[in-house]
Amino acid sequence: MSEPIIKVDQLGKKYFIGHKAESNAIPGGFPTLRDQITGAVNRVKNGTVAALRGEKLSKVSREEFWALKDVSFDIQAGEVLGIIGRNGAGKSTLLKLLSRITTPSTGQIILNGRVASLLEVGTGFHPELTGRENIYLNGAVLGMRRTEIKKKFDEIVAFSEVERFLDTPVKRYSSGMYVRLAFSVAAHLEPDILVVDEVLAVGDAAFQKKCLGKMGDVATQEGRTVLLVSHNMLAVKNLCKRAIWMENGQMKADGAAAKVVSGYLQSSVVDFRARIWDEWRTAPGNDQVRIHRLQVSAVGSTPDSPITMQTPLVIEVEFWNLQPEAHLHITLHLITEDSITAFTTGSDDRTLPRGLYRSVCHIPGNLLNQGNYEVKLLIIKDLSRLIYIHEEALSFEVLDMREQEYGFFEKEDGVVAPLLDWHTECVKQKI
């Protein structure tokens, strides 16, 4: 067998998490400028007094956290590898190490080729440069000559569909435009290894399909290697022959994509019908929004009551808006266990001052088919910029209890099973 294009040996990545006492912020609120100034003065004063007394200064405690541990595998040239797992399993950390964005704590990575990465929205491009300038910048980073980039330039622009905005700074692009250009650049500048994270989730369905087709062409026709992190199990099964399942920073399985995906889906049938984060500083999110509570429940039932096909549902999203004024739009994707989006729904658009908010989505009964569902949460600003995405925000099972009234039913085809009004009447008795 030929030399692998990627060799990973006993790879590990360690971080240290700091812990310190919180300020006296109002519960459910945010620290004021007064809180922060008072806290800073007290820390200086207490430290000075302790030093004069000859006491040791208190230190912030640090917890050791392994995002990846003892990961080893080889990848051959032309192979398409899917990397799957729940949020926090170590998938994105692995890709950052392979892309040399960060360095490993233990082990080694041997790469025998040029790597182009499409990771988080916002990486790889300089926001102040135009789309045109960023194309040439990325080519230069890959070691390509200007003449080589020129040969690919028209293909990149045509694929990305952003020709009208090519001379606009990319900081003014919507997240969808940004991803279209970023993927087009990464795929067309002929890297030996193409690394793609779940960033494609922000694109529209047509462009996602186009990207998946291009990744297939890159591997089969051009003989290049593709590494794909995705929560879309259907895409992984269709595009990849091999998959790695990551769990708690370690490899749970490595093998044929269909088999690994099947095992992952069976293990993932777990209800996460309610999740809460009391402290906004440690809650999921960023410097713009943080999540306080997520919950799906059956109307008129206790939180742990079974959800049936007949049950009306309520999905609640409570979040902290950390911005003075923000035009925010909450979007939910309801996804089946086969990674098919049953439907997408969004909240009304409002300008929200800083504070804690609750958005509620009502789903009528007699709509969903039986099976397991996941909820993906997206928060969009100004109807154009994705500022937060939460994969697998909630998960729940819908049961078919109709046999109690109508007799036994097999699961119906389709992602939904609406109970629609039907009427049959006689048009003519004699034929």
Short mmCIF file of C-alpha atoms in Angstrom, two decimals:
data_model
loop_
_atom_site.label_atom_id
_atom_site.label_comp_id
_atom_site.label_asym_id
_atom_site.label_seq_id
_atom_site.Cartn_x
_atom_site.Cartn_y
_atom_site.Cartn_z
CA MET A 1 0.00 0.00 0.00
CA SER A 2 1.22 3.52 -0.83
CA GLU A 3 2.25 6.06 1.78
CA PRO A 4 -0.85 7.60 3.43
CA ILE A 5 -1.51 11.25 2.65
CA ILE A 6 -2.48 11.80 6.31
CA LYS A 7 -1.03 9.89 9.25
CA VAL A 8 -2.28 10.62 12.77
CA ASP A 9 -0.49 8.92 15.66
CA GLN A 10 -1.59 9.08 19.33
CA LEU A 11 -2.94 12.60 18.83
CA GLY A 12 -4.07 14.58 21.87
CA LYS A 13 -5.11 18.15 22.61
CA LYS A 14 -5.26 19.47 26.16
CA TYR A 15 -6.75 22.72 27.41
CA PHE A 16 -6.90 24.30 30.84
CA ILE A 17 -10.20 25.68 32.10
CA GLY A 18 -9.96 28.49 34.63
CA HIS A 19 -12.41 28.79 37.54
CA LYS A 20 -12.91 31.87 39.69
CA ALA A 21 -15.59 33.40 41.89
CA GLU A 22 -18.30 35.29 40.05
CA SER A 23 -19.20 38.94 40.67
CA ASN A 24 -22.33 39.97 42.50
CA ALA A 25 -24.39 40.42 39.38
CA ILE A 26 -28.15 40.49 39.67
CA PRO A 27 -29.50 36.91 39.22
CA GLY A 28 -30.61 36.43 35.64
CA GLY A 29 -29.01 39.77 34.71
CA PHE A 30 -25.64 41.11 33.68
CA PRO A 31 -22.68 42.68 35.56
CA THR A 32 -22.81 46.45 35.54
CA LEU A 33 -19.81 48.75 35.05
CA ARG A 34 -20.03 49.48 38.77
CA ASP A 35 -19.80 45.72 39.56
CA GLN A 36 -16.71 45.33 37.41
CA ILE A 37 -14.92 48.44 38.78
CA THR A 38 -15.72 47.49 42.38
CA GLY A 39 -14.51 43.93 41.78
CA ALA A 40 -11.24 45.13 40.25
CA VAL A 41 -10.58 47.53 43.16
CA ASN A 42 -11.33 44.80 45.72
CA ARG A 43 -9.00 42.34 44.00
CA VAL A 44 -6.14 44.86 44.05
CA LYS A 45 -6.86 45.86 47.66
CA ASN A 46 -7.13 42.27 48.91
CA GLY A 47 -4.00 41.25 47.04
CA THR A 48 -2.01 44.16 48.51
CA VAL A 49 -3.15 43.40 52.07
CA ALA A 50 -2.31 39.72 51.64
CA ALA A 51 1.15 40.58 50.31
CA LEU A 52 1.88 42.91 53.26
CA ARG A 53 0.90 40.12 55.66
CA GLY A 54 3.20 37.70 53.90
CA GLU A 55 0.28 35.55 52.75
CA LYS A 56 0.17 33.74 49.43
CA LEU A 57 -2.05 35.34 46.81
CA SER A 58 -5.04 33.24 45.80
CA LYS A 59 -4.79 31.73 42.36
CA VAL A 60 -7.45 30.98 39.83
CA SER A 61 -7.97 27.21 39.87
CA ARG A 62 -7.34 25.42 36.60
CA GLU A 63 -9.00 22.22 35.41
CA GLU A 64 -7.31 20.01 32.84
CA PHE A 65 -9.56 19.16 29.87
CA TRP A 66 -8.65 16.78 27.03
CA ALA A 67 -10.57 17.77 23.88
CA LEU A 68 -8.80 14.89 22.06
CA LYS A 69 -6.93 11.90 23.43
CA ASP A 70 -5.08 8.96 21.84
CA VAL A 71 -6.49 9.39 18.32
CA SER A 72 -4.73 7.41 15.57
CA PHE A 73 -5.65 6.72 11.93
CA ASP A 74 -4.29 6.81 8.36
CA ILE A 75 -5.98 8.25 5.28
CA GLN A 76 -5.05 7.33 1.71
CA ALA A 77 -4.99 9.78 -1.19
CA GLY A 78 -8.39 10.11 -2.88
CA GLU A 79 -10.29 8.89 0.17
CA VAL A 80 -13.44 10.70 1.37
CA LEU A 81 -13.67 10.42 5.15
CA GLY A 82 -16.71 11.44 7.18
CA ILE A 83 -16.23 12.46 10.82
CA ILE A 84 -19.36 12.25 12.97
CA GLY A 85 -20.30 12.63 16.62
CA ARG A 86 -22.27 14.81 18.99
CA ASN A 87 -21.38 18.41 19.82
CA GLY A 88 -18.24 18.52 21.98
CA ALA A 89 -17.02 15.11 20.78
CA GLY A 90 -13.78 16.58 19.40
CA LYS A 91 -14.59 16.74 15.68
CA SER A 92 -13.81 20.41 15.11
CA THR A 93 -10.71 20.22 17.33
CA LEU A 94 -9.42 17.37 15.17
CA LEU A 95 -9.94 19.40 11.99
CA LYS A 96 -8.19 22.43 13.48
CA LEU A 97 -5.19 20.25 14.30
CA LEU A 98 -5.17 18.73 10.81
CA SER A 99 -5.41 22.25 9.34
CA ARG A 100 -2.52 23.38 11.59
CA ILE A 101 -4.63 26.15 13.09
CA THR A 102 -3.59 24.86 16.50
CA THR A 103 -0.85 22.49 17.65
CA PRO A 104 -1.27 19.11 19.37
CA SER A 105 -0.41 18.54 23.02
CA THR A 106 0.65 14.94 22.36
CA GLY A 107 1.24 12.76 19.32
CA GLN A 108 1.98 13.80 15.77
CA ILE A 109 0.37 14.50 12.40
CA ILE A 110 2.13 13.82 9.09
CA LEU A 111 0.58 15.55 6.06
CA ASN A 112 1.88 14.73 2.58
CA GLY A 113 0.18 17.53 0.66
CA ARG A 114 -1.35 21.01 0.69
CA VAL A 115 -4.40 21.51 2.90
CA ALA A 116 -7.34 23.84 2.23
CA SER A 117 -9.77 24.24 5.13
CA LEU A 118 -13.33 25.50 5.37
CA LEU A 119 -14.06 25.61 9.08
CA GLU A 120 -15.98 28.25 11.05
CA VAL A 121 -17.70 31.11 9.23
CA GLY A 122 -15.20 33.95 9.42
CA THR A 123 -11.97 31.95 9.13
CA GLY A 124 -9.66 32.05 6.14
CA PHE A 125 -10.68 35.45 4.75
CA HIS A 126 -9.55 38.94 5.71
CA PRO A 127 -12.75 40.91 6.42
CA GLU A 128 -11.39 44.23 5.11
CA LEU A 129 -10.36 42.75 1.74
CA THR A 130 -12.73 42.29 -1.17
CA GLY A 131 -13.85 38.91 -2.45
CA ARG A 132 -11.45 39.26 -5.39
CA GLU A 133 -8.50 40.08 -3.12
CA ASN A 134 -9.30 37.18 -0.77
CA ILE A 135 -9.26 34.71 -3.68
CA TYR A 136 -5.69 35.72 -4.51
CA LEU A 137 -4.71 35.80 -0.83
CA ASN A 138 -5.92 32.22 -0.28
CA GLY A 139 -4.13 31.03 -3.39
CA ALA A 140 -0.90 32.60 -2.18
CA VAL A 141 -1.29 30.91 1.22
CA LEU A 142 -1.55 27.57 -0.62
CA GLY A 143 1.71 28.37 -2.42
CA MET A 144 0.13 29.00 -5.84
CA ARG A 145 1.52 31.47 -8.37
CA ARG A 146 -0.67 34.36 -9.49
CA THR A 147 -0.92 32.86 -13.00
CA GLU A 148 -2.21 29.58 -11.52
CA ILE A 149 -4.87 31.43 -9.54
CA LYS A 150 -5.95 33.40 -12.64
CA LYS A 151 -6.63 30.15 -14.51
CA LYS A 152 -9.08 29.11 -11.77
CA PHE A 153 -10.53 32.57 -11.10
CA ASP A 154 -13.55 32.41 -13.43
CA GLU A 155 -14.51 28.93 -12.19
CA ILE A 156 -14.37 30.11 -8.57
CA VAL A 157 -16.56 33.14 -9.25
CA ALA A 158 -19.10 31.18 -11.32
CA PHE A 159 -19.45 28.45 -8.69
CA SER A 160 -19.82 30.91 -5.80
CA GLU A 161 -22.53 33.01 -7.53
CA VAL A 162 -21.25 36.24 -5.92
CA GLU A 163 -19.94 37.96 -9.06
CA ARG A 164 -21.89 41.18 -8.38
CA PHE A 165 -20.23 41.56 -4.99
CA LEU A 166 -16.70 40.53 -5.96
CA ASP A 167 -15.24 43.99 -5.27
CA THR A 168 -17.07 44.43 -1.96
CA PRO A 169 -15.23 43.81 1.35
CA VAL A 170 -16.29 40.38 2.63
CA LYS A 171 -17.20 41.86 6.02
CA ARG A 172 -20.34 43.13 4.26
CA TYR A 173 -21.28 39.67 2.95
CA SER A 174 -24.13 37.69 4.45
CA SER A 175 -23.10 34.39 6.04
CA GLY A 176 -24.50 32.53 3.00
CA MET A 177 -22.49 34.64 0.52
CA TYR A 178 -19.38 34.24 2.63
CA VAL A 179 -19.66 30.45 2.73
CA ARG A 180 -20.37 30.21 -1.01
CA LEU A 181 -17.18 32.08 -1.85
CA ALA A 182 -15.10 30.37 0.85
CA PHE A 183 -16.11 26.88 -0.31
CA SER A 184 -15.57 27.75 -3.95
CA VAL A 185 -12.06 29.03 -3.21
CA ALA A 186 -11.16 25.98 -1.10
CA ALA A 187 -12.49 23.48 -3.64
CA HIS A 188 -11.11 25.05 -6.84
CA LEU A 189 -7.58 26.02 -5.82
CA GLU A 190 -6.51 22.38 -6.13
CA PRO A 191 -5.46 21.43 -2.60
CA ASP A 192 -4.31 17.88 -2.04
CA ILE A 193 -6.52 17.70 1.07
CA LEU A 194 -9.87 19.48 1.44
CA VAL A 195 -11.11 19.84 5.03
CA VAL A 196 -14.75 20.89 5.49
CA ASP A 197 -16.56 21.45 8.79
CA GLU A 198 -20.31 21.81 9.35
CA VAL A 199 -20.04 25.39 8.07
CA LEU A 200 -22.06 24.39 4.98
CA ALA A 201 -25.13 24.21 7.21
CA VAL A 202 -25.59 27.98 6.82
CA GLY A 203 -26.01 27.72 3.04
CA ASP A 204 -29.32 27.15 1.27
CA ALA A 205 -30.37 23.63 0.28
CA ALA A 206 -29.51 24.09 -3.41
CA PHE A 207 -25.99 25.28 -2.66
CA GLN A 208 -25.42 22.51 -0.10
CA LYS A 209 -26.33 19.98 -2.80
CA LYS A 210 -23.97 21.73 -5.22
CA CYS A 211 -21.14 21.61 -2.65
CA LEU A 212 -21.66 17.92 -1.95
CA GLY A 213 -21.51 17.23 -5.67
CA LYS A 214 -18.28 19.21 -5.97
CA MET A 215 -16.70 17.32 -3.06
CA GLY A 216 -17.57 14.08 -4.80
CA ASP A 217 -15.93 15.33 -8.01
CA VAL A 218 -12.83 16.49 -6.13
CA ALA A 219 -12.34 12.96 -4.80
CA THR A 220 -13.45 10.73 -7.69
CA GLN A 221 -12.35 12.75 -10.72
CA GLU A 222 -9.39 14.71 -9.34
CA GLY A 223 -8.12 12.08 -6.87
CA ARG A 224 -7.97 14.48 -3.94
CA THR A 225 -8.65 13.69 -0.29
CA VAL A 226 -11.73 15.07 1.47
CA LEU A 227 -12.41 15.21 5.22
CA LEU A 228 -16.00 16.10 6.05
CA VAL A 229 -17.49 16.84 9.47
CA SER A 230 -21.27 16.78 9.28
CA HIS A 231 -24.43 16.18 11.28
CA ASN A 232 -26.15 15.20 8.03
CA MET A 233 -25.94 11.43 8.18
CA LEU A 234 -27.52 11.04 4.75
CA ALA A 235 -24.74 13.14 3.20
CA VAL A 236 -22.06 11.15 5.04
CA LYS A 237 -23.49 7.83 3.84
CA ASN A 238 -23.84 9.03 0.24
CA LEU A 239 -20.52 10.85 -0.07
CA CYS A 240 -18.14 8.88 2.16
CA LYS A 241 -17.04 5.27 1.96
CA ARG A 242 -15.41 5.48 5.38
CA ALA A 243 -16.38 7.28 8.58
CA ILE A 244 -14.90 7.93 12.02
CA TRP A 245 -17.20 8.30 15.02
CA MET A 246 -15.83 10.60 17.72
CA GLU A 247 -17.08 10.50 21.31
CA ASN A 248 -15.68 12.38 24.32
CA GLY A 249 -12.49 13.23 22.44
CA GLN A 250 -11.73 9.64 21.42
CA MET A 251 -12.45 7.42 18.43
CA LYS A 252 -15.51 5.28 19.11
CA ALA A 253 -15.51 3.56 15.70
CA ASP A 254 -13.69 3.60 12.35
CA GLY A 255 -15.01 1.71 9.35
CA ALA A 256 -17.49 1.60 6.47
CA ALA A 257 -19.59 4.77 6.50
CA ALA A 258 -22.97 3.02 6.42
CA LYS A 259 -22.09 0.77 9.37
CA VAL A 260 -20.56 3.56 11.49
CA VAL A 261 -23.50 5.90 10.82
CA SER A 262 -25.99 3.17 11.72
CA GLY A 263 -24.25 2.54 15.04
CA TYR A 264 -24.10 6.26 15.80
CA LEU A 265 -27.80 6.79 15.06
CA GLN A 266 -28.81 3.87 17.28
CA SER A 267 -26.74 5.24 20.15
CA SER A 268 -28.08 8.76 19.66
CA VAL A 269 -31.72 7.92 20.34
CA VAL A 270 -31.76 9.83 23.62
CA ASP A 271 -34.31 12.38 24.73
CA PHE A 272 -32.95 15.86 25.44
CA ARG A 273 -36.32 17.48 25.89
CA ALA A 274 -35.17 20.15 28.34
CA ARG A 275 -31.82 21.84 28.88
CA ILE A 276 -30.97 24.81 31.07
CA TRP A 277 -27.90 26.92 31.78
CA ASP A 278 -28.36 29.16 34.82
CA GLU A 279 -25.16 31.19 34.49
CA TRP A 280 -24.95 33.22 31.29
CA ARG A 281 -21.14 33.42 31.33
CA THR A 282 -20.78 29.65 30.90
CA ALA A 283 -23.88 29.09 28.75
CA PRO A 284 -23.59 28.11 25.07
CA GLY A 285 -23.22 31.11 22.81
CA ASN A 286 -20.85 34.00 22.20
CA ASP A 287 -20.42 37.69 22.94
CA GLN A 288 -23.70 38.48 21.16
CA VAL A 289 -26.16 35.87 22.45
CA ARG A 290 -26.18 33.09 25.06
CA ILE A 291 -28.70 30.31 25.60
CA HIS A 292 -30.54 30.10 28.93
CA ARG A 293 -33.14 27.35 28.40
CA LEU A 294 -34.35 25.01 25.67
CA GLN A 295 -37.42 22.80 26.03
CA VAL A 296 -39.86 20.78 23.97
CA SER A 297 -43.01 19.57 25.70
CA ALA A 298 -46.47 18.22 24.99
CA VAL A 299 -49.24 20.76 25.54
CA GLY A 300 -51.27 20.08 28.68
CA SER A 301 -48.94 17.34 29.95
CA THR A 302 -46.12 16.97 32.45
CA PRO A 303 -42.58 17.57 31.09
CA ASP A 304 -41.81 13.83 30.97
CA SER A 305 -45.13 12.72 29.42
CA PRO A 306 -44.85 10.77 26.14
CA ILE A 307 -45.10 12.80 22.95
CA THR A 308 -47.50 11.21 20.48
CA MET A 309 -48.45 11.94 16.90
CA GLN A 310 -51.67 13.49 18.16
CA THR A 311 -49.96 15.75 20.71
CA PRO A 312 -49.61 19.49 20.07
CA LEU A 313 -46.05 20.54 20.96
CA VAL A 314 -44.39 23.66 22.28
CA ILE A 315 -40.70 24.43 21.69
CA GLU A 316 -39.32 27.16 23.94
CA VAL A 317 -36.05 29.03 23.46
CA GLU A 318 -34.87 31.37 26.21
CA PHE A 319 -31.77 33.41 25.43
CA TRP A 320 -29.77 36.36 26.66
CA ASN A 321 -29.26 39.14 24.14
CA LEU A 322 -25.94 40.73 25.11
CA GLN A 323 -26.15 43.57 22.58
CA PRO A 324 -27.62 47.04 23.27
CA GLU A 325 -29.99 46.79 20.28
CA ALA A 326 -30.20 43.81 17.93
CA HIS A 327 -32.59 42.81 15.16
CA LEU A 328 -32.82 39.04 15.86
CA HIS A 329 -34.62 36.17 14.16
CA ILE A 330 -34.92 32.72 15.82
CA THR A 331 -35.01 29.79 13.40
CA LEU A 332 -35.69 26.12 14.19
CA HIS A 333 -34.96 23.14 11.93
CA LEU A 334 -36.79 19.93 12.82
CA ILE A 335 -34.65 17.02 11.60
CA THR A 336 -35.49 13.31 11.38
CA GLU A 337 -33.20 10.47 12.46
CA ASP A 338 -32.26 10.06 8.77
CA SER A 339 -30.94 13.65 8.72
CA ILE A 340 -33.86 14.86 6.60
CA THR A 341 -35.23 18.29 7.49
CA ALA A 342 -38.95 17.84 8.15
CA PHE A 343 -39.50 21.59 8.14
CA THR A 344 -37.97 24.94 9.06
CA THR A 345 -39.75 27.68 10.97
CA GLY A 346 -38.75 31.12 12.18
CA SER A 347 -39.89 33.74 14.66
CA ASP A 348 -41.11 37.21 13.83
CA ASP A 349 -38.41 39.85 13.48
CA ARG A 350 -37.95 42.29 16.32
CA THR A 351 -35.39 44.76 17.54
CA LEU A 352 -34.47 43.58 21.02
CA PRO A 353 -32.72 45.61 23.71
CA ARG A 354 -30.23 43.86 26.00
CA GLY A 355 -31.98 41.30 28.22
CA LEU A 356 -33.39 37.79 28.68
CA TYR A 357 -36.00 36.69 26.12
CA ARG A 358 -38.26 33.73 25.43
CA SER A 359 -39.40 32.65 21.95
CA VAL A 360 -42.13 30.01 21.73
CA CYS A 361 -43.01 27.88 18.70
CA HIS A 362 -46.33 25.97 18.60
CA ILE A 363 -46.50 22.76 16.53
CA PRO A 364 -50.01 21.36 15.98
CA GLY A 365 -50.91 17.77 16.72
CA ASN A 366 -51.47 15.27 13.90
CA LEU A 367 -48.55 16.65 11.91
CA LEU A 368 -45.34 14.78 12.79
CA ASN A 369 -44.77 11.16 11.85
CA GLN A 370 -43.57 8.70 14.46
CA GLY A 371 -39.83 8.53 15.02
CA ASN A 372 -36.93 10.42 16.57
CA TYR A 373 -36.37 14.10 15.90
CA GLU A 374 -33.66 16.64 16.61
CA VAL A 375 -34.06 20.40 16.81
CA LYS A 376 -31.36 22.63 15.34
CA LEU A 377 -31.37 26.24 16.54
CA LEU A 378 -30.10 29.20 14.53
CA ILE A 379 -30.07 32.86 15.58
CA ILE A 380 -29.83 35.33 12.71
CA LYS A 381 -29.11 39.05 12.97
CA ASP A 382 -30.46 41.66 10.54
CA LEU A 383 -32.07 38.87 8.47
CA SER A 384 -28.69 38.16 6.88
CA ARG A 385 -25.96 37.19 9.36
CA LEU A 386 -25.89 33.92 11.25
CA ILE A 387 -24.51 34.76 14.70
CA TYR A 388 -25.17 31.46 16.49
CA ILE A 389 -25.95 27.86 15.56
CA HIS A 390 -26.71 25.02 17.99
CA GLU A 391 -26.78 21.55 16.44
CA GLU A 392 -28.77 18.91 18.33
CA ALA A 393 -30.21 21.57 20.61
CA LEU A 394 -33.04 19.23 21.60
CA SER A 395 -34.10 15.69 20.73
CA PHE A 396 -37.30 13.77 21.34
CA GLU A 397 -39.32 10.77 20.19
CA VAL A 398 -42.81 10.87 18.70
CA LEU A 399 -44.90 7.77 19.42
CA ASP A 400 -47.82 6.41 17.41
CA MET A 401 -50.62 5.64 19.89
CA ARG A 402 -53.44 5.46 17.33
CA GLU A 403 -53.89 1.70 17.69
CA GLN A 404 -55.85 2.41 20.87
CA GLU A 405 -58.62 3.97 18.78
CA TYR A 406 -58.28 2.74 15.24
CA GLY A 407 -56.35 -0.53 15.40
CA PHE A 408 -52.72 -1.28 14.51
CA PHE A 409 -50.89 0.96 12.05
CA GLU A 410 -47.48 0.54 10.44
CA LYS A 411 -45.31 3.64 10.25
CA GLU A 412 -46.47 5.73 7.32
CA ASP A 413 -44.09 6.90 4.62
CA GLY A 414 -42.98 10.51 4.75
CA VAL A 415 -41.43 12.88 7.24
CA VAL A 416 -44.85 14.17 8.28
CA ALA A 417 -48.18 12.40 8.71
CA PRO A 418 -50.84 15.14 8.77
CA LEU A 419 -54.44 14.28 9.58
CA LEU A 420 -56.23 16.03 6.72
CA ASP A 421 -59.92 16.57 6.07
CA TRP A 422 -61.43 14.15 3.55
CA HIS A 423 -64.93 14.03 2.14
CA THR A 424 -66.41 11.37 -0.15
CA GLU A 425 -69.77 11.80 -1.87
CA CYS A 426 -71.73 10.05 -4.54
CA VAL A 427 -71.52 11.81 -7.87
CA LYS A 428 -73.64 9.37 -9.84
CA GLN A 429 -75.33 6.13 -8.76
CA LYS A 430 -75.93 4.59 -12.15
CA ILE A 431 -72.91 3.81 -14.31
#
